Short mmCIF file of C-alpha atoms and ligand atoms in Angstrom, two decimals:
data_model
loop_
_atom_site.label_atom_id
_atom_site.label_comp_id
_atom_site.label_asym_id
_atom_site.label_seq_id
_atom_site.Cartn_x
_atom_site.Cartn_y
_atom_site.Cartn_z
CA MET Y 1 6.22 -27.74 -124.72
CA ILE Y 2 4.76 -26.66 -121.23
CA VAL Y 3 1.00 -26.44 -121.01
CA VAL Y 4 0.30 -24.05 -118.12
CA MET Y 5 -3.24 -24.87 -116.67
CA LYS Y 6 -5.17 -22.09 -115.12
CA LYS Y 7 -5.17 -21.99 -111.25
CA GLY Y 8 -8.00 -24.14 -109.85
CA ALA Y 9 -8.25 -25.75 -113.34
CA SER Y 10 -10.16 -29.09 -112.49
CA GLU Y 11 -8.89 -32.77 -112.53
CA GLU Y 12 -11.16 -33.53 -115.32
CA GLU Y 13 -9.43 -30.50 -117.50
CA VAL Y 14 -5.81 -31.64 -116.54
CA GLN Y 15 -6.72 -35.45 -117.70
CA HIS Y 16 -8.39 -34.31 -120.72
CA ILE Y 17 -5.17 -32.17 -121.79
CA VAL Y 18 -3.14 -35.15 -120.96
CA GLU Y 19 -5.18 -37.20 -123.27
CA ARG Y 20 -4.80 -34.51 -125.92
CA VAL Y 21 -0.85 -34.31 -125.40
CA GLU Y 22 -1.06 -38.00 -126.18
CA SER Y 23 -3.37 -38.01 -129.05
CA LEU Y 24 -0.88 -35.70 -130.55
CA GLY Y 25 1.97 -38.34 -130.02
CA LEU Y 26 3.92 -36.61 -127.20
CA LYS Y 27 4.84 -37.89 -123.93
CA SER Y 28 3.06 -36.17 -120.61
CA HIS Y 29 4.59 -35.59 -117.65
CA VAL Y 30 1.96 -33.83 -115.07
CA ILE Y 31 3.59 -31.77 -112.66
CA GLN Y 32 1.68 -30.38 -109.47
CA GLY Y 33 3.35 -27.12 -108.51
CA THR Y 34 2.08 -25.03 -105.30
CA GLU Y 35 0.35 -22.36 -107.46
CA ARG Y 36 -0.96 -24.44 -110.21
CA THR Y 37 -0.60 -27.54 -112.74
CA VAL Y 38 1.94 -27.84 -115.44
CA ILE Y 39 1.90 -30.67 -118.20
CA ALA Y 40 4.93 -30.83 -119.98
CA ALA Y 41 4.43 -32.39 -123.36
CA ILE Y 42 7.86 -33.90 -124.71
CA GLY Y 43 8.32 -35.08 -128.32
CA GLU Y 44 8.81 -33.60 -131.49
CA LYS Y 45 6.95 -30.83 -132.22
CA ARG Y 46 4.30 -30.47 -135.09
CA GLU Y 47 2.45 -28.03 -136.78
CA GLN Y 48 -0.49 -26.52 -135.11
CA THR Y 49 0.57 -28.54 -131.61
CA LYS Y 50 0.50 -25.37 -129.75
CA GLU Y 51 -2.81 -23.79 -131.17
CA SER Y 52 -4.41 -27.01 -130.66
CA LEU Y 53 -3.53 -27.51 -126.77
CA LEU Y 54 -4.22 -23.64 -126.29
CA SER Y 55 -7.78 -24.09 -127.13
CA GLY Y 56 -8.38 -26.62 -124.40
CA ALA Y 57 -10.38 -25.82 -121.15
CA GLY Y 58 -8.70 -24.91 -118.23
CA VAL Y 59 -5.44 -24.06 -120.60
CA GLU Y 60 -3.62 -20.74 -119.42
CA ASP Y 61 -0.74 -20.85 -121.79
CA VAL Y 62 1.23 -23.10 -123.96
CA VAL Y 63 5.09 -22.04 -124.00
CA PRO Y 64 8.05 -23.75 -125.63
CA ILE Y 65 10.83 -25.40 -123.05
CA LEU Y 66 14.10 -23.49 -124.08
CA ALA Y 67 16.50 -26.20 -122.42
CA PRO Y 68 17.62 -29.25 -124.15
CA TYR Y 69 16.73 -31.17 -121.12
CA LYS Y 70 12.78 -31.00 -120.46
CA VAL Y 71 11.41 -32.77 -117.09
CA ALA Y 72 14.57 -32.01 -115.29
CA SER Y 73 14.28 -28.04 -116.17
CA ARG Y 74 13.22 -25.62 -113.61
CA GLU Y 75 11.01 -24.12 -116.56
CA VAL Y 76 8.84 -27.06 -116.27
CA LYS Y 77 9.02 -27.34 -112.59
CA PRO Y 78 9.69 -24.19 -110.61
CA ASP Y 79 9.40 -25.73 -107.05
CA PRO Y 80 12.58 -27.70 -105.82
CA THR Y 81 12.25 -31.58 -105.60
CA CYS Y 82 13.33 -33.19 -102.34
CA VAL Y 83 13.95 -36.93 -102.58
CA LYS Y 84 13.34 -39.30 -99.87
CA ALA Y 85 14.66 -42.89 -99.56
CA GLY Y 86 13.97 -44.03 -96.21
CA SER Y 87 16.31 -42.14 -93.69
CA LEU Y 88 17.97 -40.31 -96.35
CA GLU Y 89 16.13 -36.62 -97.50
CA VAL Y 90 17.96 -34.60 -99.84
CA GLY Y 91 16.38 -31.19 -100.69
CA GLY Y 92 14.53 -28.60 -99.09
CA SER Y 93 16.01 -27.44 -95.84
CA LYS Y 94 17.50 -30.72 -95.34
CA VAL Y 95 21.48 -31.35 -96.12
CA GLY Y 96 21.61 -35.36 -96.39
CA VAL Y 97 24.88 -36.92 -95.55
CA ILE Y 98 25.57 -40.24 -97.15
CA ALA Y 99 28.66 -41.75 -95.57
CA GLY Y 100 30.70 -45.09 -95.78
CA PRO Y 101 33.50 -47.21 -97.60
CA CYS Y 102 34.12 -47.09 -101.06
CA SER Y 103 33.79 -50.70 -100.95
CA VAL Y 104 32.07 -53.02 -98.64
CA GLU Y 105 34.84 -55.20 -97.36
CA SER Y 106 33.67 -57.22 -94.47
CA GLU Y 107 30.78 -57.51 -92.07
CA GLU Y 108 33.06 -55.99 -88.93
CA GLN Y 109 33.92 -52.98 -91.51
CA ILE Y 110 30.58 -52.11 -92.68
CA LEU Y 111 28.82 -52.80 -89.35
CA SER Y 112 31.61 -50.43 -87.51
CA THR Y 113 31.16 -47.96 -90.13
CA ALA Y 114 27.29 -47.79 -90.27
CA ARG Y 115 27.19 -47.45 -86.23
CA ALA Y 116 30.20 -44.70 -86.32
CA VAL Y 117 28.62 -42.52 -88.93
CA LYS Y 118 25.36 -42.89 -87.61
CA ALA Y 119 26.26 -41.64 -84.47
CA ALA Y 120 27.74 -38.51 -86.08
CA GLY Y 121 24.87 -37.63 -87.71
CA ALA Y 122 24.90 -39.30 -91.21
CA THR Y 123 21.60 -39.91 -92.89
CA ALA Y 124 22.49 -42.99 -95.40
CA LEU Y 125 24.99 -45.39 -95.45
CA ARG Y 126 27.40 -45.62 -98.79
CA GLY Y 127 29.29 -48.57 -99.72
CA GLY Y 128 30.23 -50.28 -103.31
CA ALA Y 129 29.31 -54.15 -103.70
CA PHE Y 130 29.95 -54.05 -107.37
CA LYS Y 131 33.10 -51.95 -108.13
CA PRO Y 132 34.04 -49.98 -111.13
CA ARG Y 133 37.85 -50.30 -111.19
CA THR Y 134 40.34 -48.79 -113.88
CA SER Y 135 42.41 -52.20 -113.65
CA PRO Y 136 40.48 -55.69 -113.94
CA TYR Y 137 43.21 -56.79 -111.52
CA SER Y 138 42.08 -54.54 -108.69
CA PHE Y 139 39.20 -55.89 -106.00
CA GLN Y 140 36.16 -55.88 -107.68
CA GLY Y 141 33.48 -56.06 -104.80
CA LEU Y 142 31.90 -58.74 -103.12
CA LYS Y 143 28.79 -58.37 -105.16
CA GLU Y 144 25.71 -59.99 -103.68
CA LYS Y 145 27.45 -61.04 -100.23
CA GLY Y 146 28.34 -57.06 -99.91
CA LEU Y 147 24.77 -56.06 -100.86
CA GLN Y 148 23.63 -58.53 -98.06
CA LEU Y 149 25.95 -56.90 -95.66
CA LEU Y 150 24.63 -53.55 -96.23
CA ALA Y 151 21.07 -54.62 -95.82
CA ASP Y 152 22.22 -56.12 -92.41
CA ALA Y 153 23.79 -52.84 -91.17
CA ARG Y 154 20.52 -51.10 -92.36
CA GLU Y 155 18.65 -53.31 -90.27
CA GLU Y 156 20.80 -52.60 -87.39
CA THR Y 157 21.15 -48.81 -87.84
CA GLY Y 158 17.86 -47.77 -90.02
CA LEU Y 159 20.44 -46.07 -92.37
CA SER Y 160 18.92 -46.35 -95.99
CA VAL Y 161 21.75 -48.05 -98.30
CA VAL Y 162 23.13 -46.12 -101.35
CA THR Y 163 25.19 -48.50 -103.52
CA GLU Y 164 26.42 -48.93 -107.32
CA VAL Y 165 24.75 -50.60 -110.04
CA MET Y 166 26.92 -51.10 -112.97
CA ALA Y 167 24.96 -53.30 -115.41
CA THR Y 168 21.44 -53.65 -116.88
CA ASP Y 169 21.21 -57.12 -115.89
CA GLU Y 170 22.15 -56.52 -112.39
CA VAL Y 171 19.61 -53.59 -111.49
CA ASP Y 172 16.81 -56.25 -110.04
CA LEU Y 173 19.25 -57.59 -107.79
CA VAL Y 174 20.95 -54.57 -106.84
CA ALA Y 175 17.11 -53.00 -106.47
CA LYS Y 176 16.27 -55.85 -104.08
CA TYR Y 177 18.81 -54.57 -101.42
CA ALA Y 178 19.41 -50.85 -102.03
CA ASP Y 179 17.17 -47.86 -100.98
CA VAL Y 180 19.28 -45.50 -103.72
CA LEU Y 181 20.77 -46.84 -106.68
CA GLN Y 182 24.06 -45.04 -107.54
CA ILE Y 183 24.92 -44.32 -111.33
CA GLY Y 184 29.11 -44.19 -111.36
CA ALA Y 185 30.82 -41.42 -113.16
CA ARG Y 186 31.99 -44.03 -115.79
CA ASN Y 187 28.27 -45.00 -116.59
CA MET Y 188 26.84 -41.54 -116.73
CA GLN Y 189 25.90 -42.07 -120.28
CA ASN Y 190 25.26 -45.70 -120.46
CA TYR Y 191 21.54 -44.96 -121.77
CA ARG Y 192 20.32 -48.55 -121.52
CA LEU Y 193 21.21 -48.85 -117.72
CA LEU Y 194 19.59 -45.15 -116.90
CA GLU Y 195 16.55 -46.34 -118.58
CA ALA Y 196 16.66 -49.76 -116.59
CA VAL Y 197 16.84 -47.48 -113.28
CA GLY Y 198 14.24 -45.22 -114.63
CA ASN Y 199 11.62 -48.38 -114.28
CA THR Y 200 12.56 -49.00 -111.07
CA SER Y 201 10.94 -47.48 -107.77
CA ARG Y 202 14.13 -46.92 -106.17
CA ALA Y 203 15.64 -43.26 -105.96
CA VAL Y 204 18.82 -42.61 -108.34
CA LEU Y 205 22.14 -40.94 -107.37
CA LEU Y 206 23.50 -40.05 -110.69
CA LYS Y 207 27.05 -39.01 -110.89
CA ARG Y 208 28.92 -36.55 -113.08
CA GLY Y 209 31.12 -38.35 -115.59
CA PRO Y 210 34.56 -37.24 -115.42
CA SER Y 211 34.62 -35.43 -118.85
CA ALA Y 212 30.88 -34.55 -118.96
CA THR Y 213 29.33 -31.12 -119.33
CA ILE Y 214 26.64 -30.11 -116.96
CA ASP Y 215 24.14 -30.46 -120.04
CA GLU Y 216 24.91 -33.77 -120.65
CA LEU Y 217 24.47 -34.73 -117.05
CA LEU Y 218 21.26 -32.89 -117.00
CA LEU Y 219 20.29 -35.15 -120.50
CA ALA Y 220 21.42 -38.39 -118.60
CA ALA Y 221 18.93 -37.47 -115.59
CA GLU Y 222 16.40 -36.81 -118.24
CA TYR Y 223 16.70 -40.58 -119.40
CA VAL Y 224 15.98 -41.90 -116.01
CA LEU Y 225 13.22 -39.13 -115.66
CA ASN Y 226 11.55 -40.01 -118.89
CA GLU Y 227 10.90 -43.62 -117.73
CA GLY Y 228 8.84 -42.13 -114.89
CA ASN Y 229 11.26 -42.31 -112.06
CA PRO Y 230 11.14 -38.58 -110.77
CA ASN Y 231 13.54 -39.55 -107.77
CA VAL Y 232 16.59 -38.31 -109.38
CA ILE Y 233 19.59 -36.93 -107.26
CA LEU Y 234 22.54 -35.28 -109.01
CA CYS Y 235 26.03 -35.62 -108.08
CA GLU Y 236 28.93 -33.22 -108.76
CA ARG Y 237 32.27 -35.89 -108.08
CA GLY Y 238 34.76 -33.81 -109.77
CA ILE Y 239 36.08 -33.58 -113.66
CA ARG Y 240 39.32 -34.25 -115.24
CA THR Y 241 41.21 -31.26 -115.91
CA PHE Y 242 45.03 -30.46 -116.55
CA GLU Y 243 45.54 -30.03 -112.66
CA THR Y 244 47.35 -32.91 -111.01
CA HIS Y 245 47.63 -31.88 -107.65
CA THR Y 246 43.99 -33.22 -106.81
CA ARG Y 247 42.44 -36.51 -108.23
CA PHE Y 248 39.95 -34.68 -110.04
CA THR Y 249 38.83 -30.79 -109.92
CA LEU Y 250 35.74 -30.07 -107.82
CA PRO Y 251 33.77 -27.20 -109.42
CA LEU Y 252 31.48 -26.06 -106.80
CA ALA Y 253 29.89 -23.72 -109.45
CA THR Y 254 28.12 -26.64 -110.49
CA VAL Y 255 25.79 -26.44 -107.41
CA VAL Y 256 24.82 -22.90 -107.93
CA TYR Y 257 24.38 -23.25 -111.45
CA LEU Y 258 22.20 -26.44 -111.24
CA ARG Y 259 20.46 -24.85 -108.50
CA GLN Y 260 19.48 -22.17 -111.34
CA LYS Y 261 18.88 -24.55 -114.10
CA THR Y 262 16.99 -27.59 -112.48
CA HIS Y 263 14.78 -28.54 -109.68
CA LEU Y 264 16.37 -31.73 -108.87
CA PRO Y 265 18.60 -31.90 -105.69
CA ILE Y 266 22.20 -31.78 -105.97
CA VAL Y 267 24.46 -34.10 -103.83
CA VAL Y 268 28.52 -32.98 -103.56
CA ASP Y 269 31.25 -35.83 -103.56
CA PRO Y 270 34.36 -34.13 -102.17
CA SER Y 271 36.23 -37.50 -101.40
CA HIS Y 272 36.23 -38.23 -105.37
CA GLY Y 273 36.48 -34.63 -106.28
CA THR Y 274 39.83 -33.79 -104.20
CA GLY Y 275 41.21 -37.64 -103.63
CA LEU Y 276 42.99 -36.54 -100.85
CA THR Y 277 41.72 -36.72 -97.09
CA ALA Y 278 43.23 -33.78 -96.09
CA LEU Y 279 41.10 -31.97 -98.46
CA VAL Y 280 38.00 -33.29 -97.89
CA PRO Y 281 36.43 -31.51 -94.64
CA ASP Y 282 37.21 -28.11 -95.97
CA MET Y 283 35.42 -28.77 -99.36
CA ALA Y 284 32.56 -30.44 -97.82
CA ALA Y 285 32.06 -27.40 -95.77
CA ALA Y 286 32.59 -25.43 -99.16
CA SER Y 287 29.93 -27.46 -100.81
CA VAL Y 288 27.50 -26.55 -97.96
CA ALA Y 289 28.46 -23.01 -98.22
CA ALA Y 290 27.75 -23.09 -102.27
CA GLY Y 291 24.17 -24.63 -101.52
CA THR Y 292 24.29 -28.23 -102.10
CA ASP Y 293 21.21 -30.57 -100.85
CA GLY Y 294 23.85 -33.45 -99.68
CA LEU Y 295 27.34 -35.02 -99.38
CA ILE Y 296 28.50 -38.10 -99.91
CA LEU Y 297 31.54 -38.99 -98.11
CA GLU Y 298 34.01 -41.98 -97.90
CA VAL Y 299 34.68 -43.16 -94.15
CA HIS Y 300 36.47 -46.14 -93.47
CA PRO Y 301 37.67 -47.78 -89.91
CA ASN Y 302 41.43 -47.47 -91.04
CA PRO Y 303 41.89 -45.80 -94.46
CA GLU Y 304 45.43 -47.33 -94.25
CA GLU Y 305 43.98 -50.75 -94.97
CA ALA Y 306 41.07 -50.00 -97.16
CA MET Y 307 40.81 -52.10 -100.46
CA SER Y 308 39.84 -48.89 -102.61
CA ASP Y 309 40.18 -45.06 -102.12
CA GLY Y 310 41.81 -45.22 -98.63
CA TYR Y 311 43.63 -42.15 -99.51
CA GLN Y 312 40.71 -40.09 -100.05
CA SER Y 313 38.54 -41.80 -96.93
CA LEU Y 314 38.10 -40.17 -93.70
CA ASN Y 315 38.69 -41.95 -90.34
CA PHE Y 316 35.75 -41.88 -87.85
CA GLU Y 317 37.19 -39.13 -85.84
CA GLN Y 318 37.85 -36.99 -88.91
CA PHE Y 319 34.50 -37.85 -90.05
CA GLU Y 320 32.88 -36.35 -86.76
CA MET Y 321 35.04 -33.28 -87.23
CA THR Y 322 33.79 -32.77 -90.70
CA MET Y 323 30.41 -33.13 -89.59
CA GLU Y 324 30.61 -30.41 -87.00
CA LYS Y 325 32.42 -28.20 -89.28
CA CYS Y 326 29.57 -28.53 -92.00
CA ARG Y 327 26.95 -28.21 -89.34
CA CYS Y 328 27.91 -24.71 -88.61
CA ILE Y 329 27.86 -23.69 -92.13
CA ALA Y 330 24.14 -25.45 -92.38
CA THR Y 331 22.82 -23.49 -89.62
CA ALA Y 332 24.20 -20.37 -91.02
CA MET Y 333 22.19 -21.25 -94.14
CA GLU Y 334 19.33 -22.06 -92.29
CA LYS Y 335 19.57 -26.09 -93.10
CA GLN Y 336 19.82 -28.80 -91.23
CA LEU Y 337 22.59 -31.09 -91.97
CA GLY Y 338 22.45 -34.80 -90.96
CA SER Y 339 20.11 -36.07 -88.56
C1 PEP A 1 32.43 -44.39 -105.87
O1 PEP A 1 31.46 -43.79 -105.48
O2 PEP A 1 33.14 -44.91 -105.08
C2 PEP A 1 33.03 -44.15 -107.19
C3 PEP A 1 33.35 -45.18 -107.92
O3 PEP A 1 32.62 -42.83 -107.74
P1 PEP A 1 32.69 -42.52 -109.15
O4 PEP A 1 31.68 -43.26 -109.83
O5 PEP A 1 32.18 -40.82 -109.03
O6 PEP A 1 33.95 -42.64 -109.70
MN1 MN A 2 35.54 -44.55 -104.46
#
């Protein structure tokens, strides 16, 4: 349920309702809107809960949350959420650009990429140190050494670091180096991992599972939010369909749909979404036109020699051209792309 406070309700009145909600065995989430404060009361509804809360001082109304996800819902928080993590801002009038290689491979590779993407206007650096690979015989990432290289690149360029965490017992280690913890598509429904990142102070980039519905994505986000971490960025990275010409199918309607259903910011990944370098620039531009709050793009100094996902990576020149194209669309949408 949502307890909608009256305009100008006092802090004491809000605090009192929070205590009432908790004494009823429900979890409370206070959301300060531009107009008024609302308190989401999450949990099993019991008889008389609504009536009992309605009689509280400063309460205007108590309404049910219709969506299965609660804290992520626009019903609870109509104002869009802007997630900030160092140099990265996603949401509002900014279109954040997270760019970098699929995997961190060497000092030279990650530093040269960080410099190039920063010069072209990226606002964060991506790079996997722990890689979820389909085959156990493929490159698994440089692990902590890779995290260290990402931190060095941040030190030099000022770019925030976005990197994947794959396991609950590696959350502390990755959070020590990263600004944004990426939950990969394969882990979208790893609920213990979602709870673990929900207990950190790092922003979370939650990728859609290739066969997950949008409601399942939002309910996965709910696991993070429910632990008290409000900084969740949703990522559409393509889903599995019957189509074989592209690696995945990239549904941009997701952006428009999510915009209506959730206040959380949305990022599109046209690299994994298409799996083909030649399709990435136009699909990045289309994502901006659909209203995305951010892009995540794979960029490599020499895609031909990449240890993972080279066939969908942009080289530096292609990245620069993609940024130019996307910037034109962003301007038309009265948004600012990148830095
Ligand atoms: C990645 O970002 O390199 C990655 C592994 O993505 P996904 O989890 O979307 O497959
Ligand atoms: Mn990749």
